[in-house]
Amino acid sequence: MAEKGELDLTGAKQNTGVWLVKVPKYLSQQWAKATGRGDVGKLKIVKSQGKTEVSFTLNEELSNIHIDGGKPASVSTPRVHPFNLQSVGGQTLTVFTESSSEAQSEEKSENSGIVLDKLALEGIVVQRAECKPAPNEDYMKLKRQQIEESSKPARQILSLDKVVTTNYKPVANHQYNIDYERKKKEDGKRARADKQQVLDMLFSAFEKHQYYNIKDLVDITKQPVIYLKEILREIGIYNVKGTHKNTWELKPEYRHYQGEDKSD
């Protein structure tokens, strides 16, 4: 956090009066392009029939507008901007500036980068005004261009004159989906179905073959291994030796066949 410095009230002591002027956005953008050398324009103040007339004329070099890529646009910024003077309206408005000082306090010199912010009161607002462009041809062209730019869609449809062969090739399945399915299969995260539904799938499978290993039954029923083994222990027998070692078969009371000779 920056440590606040003292407030400089020199502007208030000198009774400095300042003008608060509202300018168009495009005008401030052109001012930002100035090199810092020379004038950005000229302010003209005249009195005509007891009435004060104020106008600002932009520097000719800053009136050129450049679009994306640095190319000059087909329109120029209006140069002449009359002021619409307004009263302060009984308000007390002041202008402050803030600047950073590289000085560090002696007691905090060991700390790194403590910057003291300096506030200064530049003066009291004695006049408000609004800077408006003269309604000439340059201004009308500028507004037309601004409307056209703002109405352009962010995305546009382009017609390709040749087939794209390097990028955006269609694929049967995206790698993300393949990795997800593989991970899901490896983790064994399968939703448990109703027990009777699983029994129906098992009996249907054993009508075709007498012996199954657990892997084939998992593929058929799409059930978690632990859940499937719980059901198999109720209706089946696990062979731990013999010709059909490490396979499951139905208990005698659930078989639809008679004897070993009718097995597949």
Coordinates of C-alpha atoms in Angstrom, one line a residue:
M1 CA 0.0 0.0 0.0
A2 CA 1.2 3.4 -0.9
E3 CA 1.6 5.9 1.9
K4 CA -0.3 9.1 1.4
G5 CA 1.7 12.3 1.5
E6 CA 0.6 15.8 2.4
L7 CA -1.9 17.8 0.5
D8 CA -0.5 20.8 -1.4
L9 CA -3.0 23.7 -1.2
T10 CA -1.0 26.2 -3.3
G11 CA -3.8 26.4 -5.9
A12 CA -6.3 27.3 -3.2
K13 CA -4.0 29.9 -1.7
Q14 CA -3.5 31.5 -5.1
N15 CA -7.2 31.4 -5.8
T16 CA -6.6 29.7 -9.1
G17 CA -9.7 29.3 -11.2
V18 CA -10.0 26.4 -13.7
W19 CA -12.5 25.4 -16.4
L20 CA -14.2 22.0 -16.4
V21 CA -14.8 21.1 -20.0
K22 CA -16.5 18.0 -21.4
V23 CA -15.0 16.9 -24.7
P24 CA -16.1 14.2 -27.2
K25 CA -14.4 10.8 -26.9
Y26 CA -12.8 11.0 -30.4
L27 CA -11.2 14.3 -29.5
S28 CA -9.6 12.9 -26.4
Q29 CA -8.4 9.9 -28.4
Q30 CA -6.7 12.3 -30.9
W31 CA -5.1 14.2 -28.1
A32 CA -3.6 11.0 -26.7
K33 CA -1.8 10.5 -30.0
A34 CA 0.1 13.8 -29.6
T35 CA 3.9 13.6 -29.3
G36 CA 4.1 16.0 -26.4
R37 CA 5.8 18.6 -28.4
G38 CA 3.9 21.6 -29.7
D39 CA 0.2 22.4 -29.4
V40 CA -2.8 20.1 -29.7
G41 CA -4.9 23.0 -30.9
K42 CA -5.8 26.6 -30.2
L43 CA -8.5 28.1 -27.9
K44 CA -10.2 31.2 -29.1
I45 CA -12.2 33.5 -26.8
V46 CA -13.9 36.5 -28.1
K47 CA -16.7 38.8 -26.9
S48 CA -19.5 39.7 -29.3
Q49 CA -22.3 42.0 -28.2
G50 CA -21.5 41.5 -24.6
K51 CA -21.5 37.7 -25.0
T52 CA -18.5 35.5 -24.6
E53 CA -17.9 33.0 -27.4
V54 CA -15.3 30.2 -27.0
S55 CA -14.2 27.7 -29.6
F56 CA -11.4 25.2 -29.9
T57 CA -9.6 24.4 -33.2
L58 CA -7.8 21.1 -33.3
N59 CA -4.3 20.9 -34.8
E60 CA -4.4 19.8 -38.4
E61 CA -1.9 17.0 -37.9
L62 CA -4.1 15.5 -35.2
S63 CA -7.2 15.6 -37.3
N64 CA -6.1 12.6 -39.4
I65 CA -7.7 9.3 -38.3
H66 CA -6.0 6.0 -38.7
I67 CA -7.8 2.7 -38.7
D68 CA -6.5 -0.7 -37.8
G69 CA -3.1 -1.4 -39.4
G70 CA -2.1 2.2 -39.4
K71 CA -3.9 3.0 -42.7
P72 CA -5.5 6.5 -42.9
A73 CA -9.3 6.5 -42.8
S74 CA -11.5 8.1 -45.4
V75 CA -12.7 10.7 -42.9
S76 CA -11.1 13.3 -40.7
T77 CA -11.8 14.5 -37.2
P78 CA -13.7 17.8 -37.2
R79 CA -11.3 20.6 -36.3
V80 CA -13.6 23.4 -35.0
H81 CA -15.4 22.8 -31.8
P82 CA -17.6 25.6 -30.3
F83 CA -18.0 25.7 -26.5
N84 CA -21.4 25.6 -24.9
L85 CA -20.8 27.6 -21.7
Q86 CA -22.6 26.5 -18.5
S87 CA -22.8 27.9 -15.0
V88 CA -21.3 26.2 -12.0
G89 CA -24.8 26.2 -10.5
G90 CA -23.8 27.1 -6.9
Q91 CA -21.6 24.0 -6.5
T92 CA -18.1 24.1 -5.2
L93 CA -16.0 22.0 -7.5
T94 CA -12.3 21.6 -7.2
V95 CA -9.6 19.9 -9.3
F96 CA -7.0 17.7 -7.7
T97 CA -3.9 16.1 -9.2
E98 CA -2.0 13.1 -7.9
S99 CA 1.7 12.4 -8.5
S100 CA 4.1 9.8 -7.2
S101 CA 7.3 10.8 -5.3
E102 CA 10.3 8.5 -5.3
A103 CA 11.4 9.8 -1.9
Q104 CA 11.3 7.4 1.0
S105 CA 10.9 8.2 4.7
E106 CA 14.0 7.6 6.8
E107 CA 12.3 5.3 9.2
K108 CA 11.1 3.1 6.4
S109 CA 14.1 3.3 4.1
E110 CA 14.8 -0.4 4.8
N111 CA 11.5 -1.4 3.2
S112 CA 11.4 -1.9 -0.5
G113 CA 9.6 0.6 -2.8
I114 CA 7.5 2.7 -0.5
V115 CA 6.1 5.4 -2.8
L116 CA 4.6 8.5 -1.4
D117 CA 1.6 9.9 -3.3
K118 CA 1.4 13.7 -3.5
L119 CA -2.0 15.4 -3.8
A120 CA -2.3 18.9 -5.0
L121 CA -5.3 21.2 -5.3
E122 CA -4.9 22.8 -8.7
G123 CA -7.8 25.2 -8.4
I124 CA -11.5 25.8 -8.0
V125 CA -13.9 25.3 -11.0
V126 CA -15.2 28.7 -12.0
Q127 CA -16.6 27.8 -15.4
R128 CA -18.2 24.7 -16.9
A129 CA -18.5 24.1 -20.6
E130 CA -19.2 21.4 -23.2
C131 CA -17.1 21.1 -26.3
K132 CA -19.2 20.2 -29.3
P133 CA -18.2 19.7 -32.9
A134 CA -19.6 22.0 -35.5
P135 CA -22.3 20.1 -37.5
N136 CA -20.4 20.1 -40.8
E137 CA -19.7 17.5 -43.4
D138 CA -16.6 16.1 -41.6
Y139 CA -18.6 15.4 -38.5
M140 CA -21.4 13.7 -40.4
K141 CA -18.9 11.4 -42.1
L142 CA -17.2 10.6 -38.8
K143 CA -20.5 9.7 -37.1
R144 CA -21.5 7.6 -40.1
Q145 CA -18.3 5.7 -39.9
Q146 CA -18.7 5.1 -36.2
I147 CA -22.2 3.7 -36.7
E148 CA -21.0 1.4 -39.4
E149 CA -18.1 0.1 -37.3
S150 CA -20.3 -0.5 -34.3
S151 CA -22.9 -2.4 -36.4
K152 CA -20.4 -4.8 -37.8
P153 CA -20.8 -8.3 -36.4
A154 CA -18.0 -9.7 -34.3
R155 CA -18.0 -12.8 -36.4
Q156 CA -18.3 -13.0 -40.2
I157 CA -19.0 -15.8 -42.7
L158 CA -16.2 -16.2 -45.2
S159 CA -16.3 -18.2 -48.4
L160 CA -13.3 -20.5 -48.9
D161 CA -12.0 -20.9 -52.4
K162 CA -10.2 -24.2 -51.6
V163 CA -10.6 -27.2 -49.4
V164 CA -8.9 -26.9 -46.0
T165 CA -6.5 -29.9 -45.7
T166 CA -4.4 -29.0 -42.7
N167 CA -6.7 -27.9 -39.9
Y168 CA -10.2 -28.5 -38.8
K169 CA -10.4 -32.0 -40.2
P170 CA -13.5 -33.9 -39.0
V171 CA -12.9 -36.8 -36.7
A172 CA -15.0 -39.8 -35.8
N173 CA -14.5 -39.2 -32.1
H174 CA -12.6 -36.5 -30.3
Q175 CA -9.6 -37.4 -28.2
Y176 CA -11.2 -35.9 -25.2
N177 CA -14.2 -38.3 -25.5
I178 CA -11.8 -41.3 -26.0
D179 CA -9.8 -40.4 -22.9
Y180 CA -12.9 -40.0 -20.9
E181 CA -14.4 -43.3 -21.9
R182 CA -11.1 -45.1 -21.2
K183 CA -10.8 -43.5 -17.8
K184 CA -14.4 -44.3 -17.0
K185 CA -13.8 -48.0 -18.0
E186 CA -10.6 -48.2 -16.1
D187 CA -12.1 -46.7 -12.9
G188 CA -15.0 -49.1 -13.2
K189 CA -17.5 -46.4 -12.4
R190 CA -20.7 -48.0 -13.6
A191 CA -24.2 -47.1 -12.4
R192 CA -26.0 -49.9 -10.6
A193 CA -29.1 -51.2 -12.3
D194 CA -32.1 -52.8 -10.6
K195 CA -31.3 -56.2 -9.3
Q196 CA -34.1 -57.9 -11.2
Q197 CA -32.9 -56.3 -14.4
V198 CA -29.4 -57.6 -13.8
L199 CA -30.9 -61.1 -13.1
D200 CA -32.8 -61.0 -16.4
M201 CA -29.6 -60.1 -18.3
L202 CA -27.7 -62.9 -16.6
F203 CA -30.3 -65.6 -17.2
S204 CA -30.5 -64.5 -20.8
A205 CA -26.8 -64.8 -21.2
F206 CA -26.6 -68.3 -19.6
E207 CA -29.3 -69.5 -22.0
K208 CA -26.7 -69.1 -24.7
H209 CA -23.6 -70.4 -22.9
Q210 CA -23.1 -72.4 -19.7
Y211 CA -19.8 -70.8 -18.6
Y212 CA -18.7 -67.2 -18.5
N213 CA -15.7 -65.4 -17.0
I214 CA -16.4 -62.3 -14.9
K215 CA -15.0 -59.9 -17.6
D216 CA -17.6 -61.1 -20.2
L217 CA -20.4 -60.8 -17.7
V218 CA -19.3 -57.2 -16.9
D219 CA -19.4 -56.3 -20.6
I220 CA -22.8 -57.9 -21.0
T221 CA -24.5 -56.3 -17.9
K222 CA -22.5 -53.0 -17.7
Q223 CA -22.5 -53.4 -13.9
P224 CA -19.7 -52.8 -11.3
V225 CA -17.7 -55.9 -10.6
I226 CA -18.4 -56.0 -6.8
Y227 CA -22.2 -55.6 -7.3
L228 CA -22.3 -58.2 -10.1
K229 CA -20.4 -60.8 -7.9
E230 CA -22.9 -60.3 -5.1
I231 CA -25.7 -61.3 -7.5
L232 CA -23.8 -64.1 -9.0
R233 CA -23.1 -65.7 -5.6
E234 CA -26.9 -66.0 -5.2
I235 CA -27.6 -67.8 -8.5
G236 CA -24.2 -69.1 -9.6
I237 CA -21.2 -71.3 -8.8
Y238 CA -17.6 -70.2 -9.3
N239 CA -15.4 -72.9 -10.7
V240 CA -11.9 -72.9 -9.1
K241 CA -10.6 -76.0 -10.8
G242 CA -11.2 -78.3 -13.7
T243 CA -11.7 -77.6 -17.4
H244 CA -13.8 -74.5 -16.8
K245 CA -11.5 -73.0 -14.1
N246 CA -12.2 -69.3 -13.2
T247 CA -15.6 -69.2 -14.8
W248 CA -19.2 -68.8 -13.5
E249 CA -22.2 -71.1 -14.1
L250 CA -25.7 -71.3 -12.8
K251 CA -26.6 -73.3 -9.8
P252 CA -28.5 -76.6 -10.7
E253 CA -31.9 -75.2 -9.6
Y254 CA -31.5 -72.3 -12.1
R255 CA -30.3 -74.3 -15.1
H256 CA -32.5 -74.9 -18.1
Y257 CA -30.3 -77.7 -19.4
Q258 CA -29.6 -81.2 -18.1
G259 CA -26.1 -82.5 -17.7
E260 CA -22.7 -81.3 -18.9
D261 CA -23.2 -82.8 -22.4
K262 CA -25.7 -80.1 -23.4
S263 CA -23.4 -77.2 -22.6
D264 CA -21.8 -75.0 -25.2

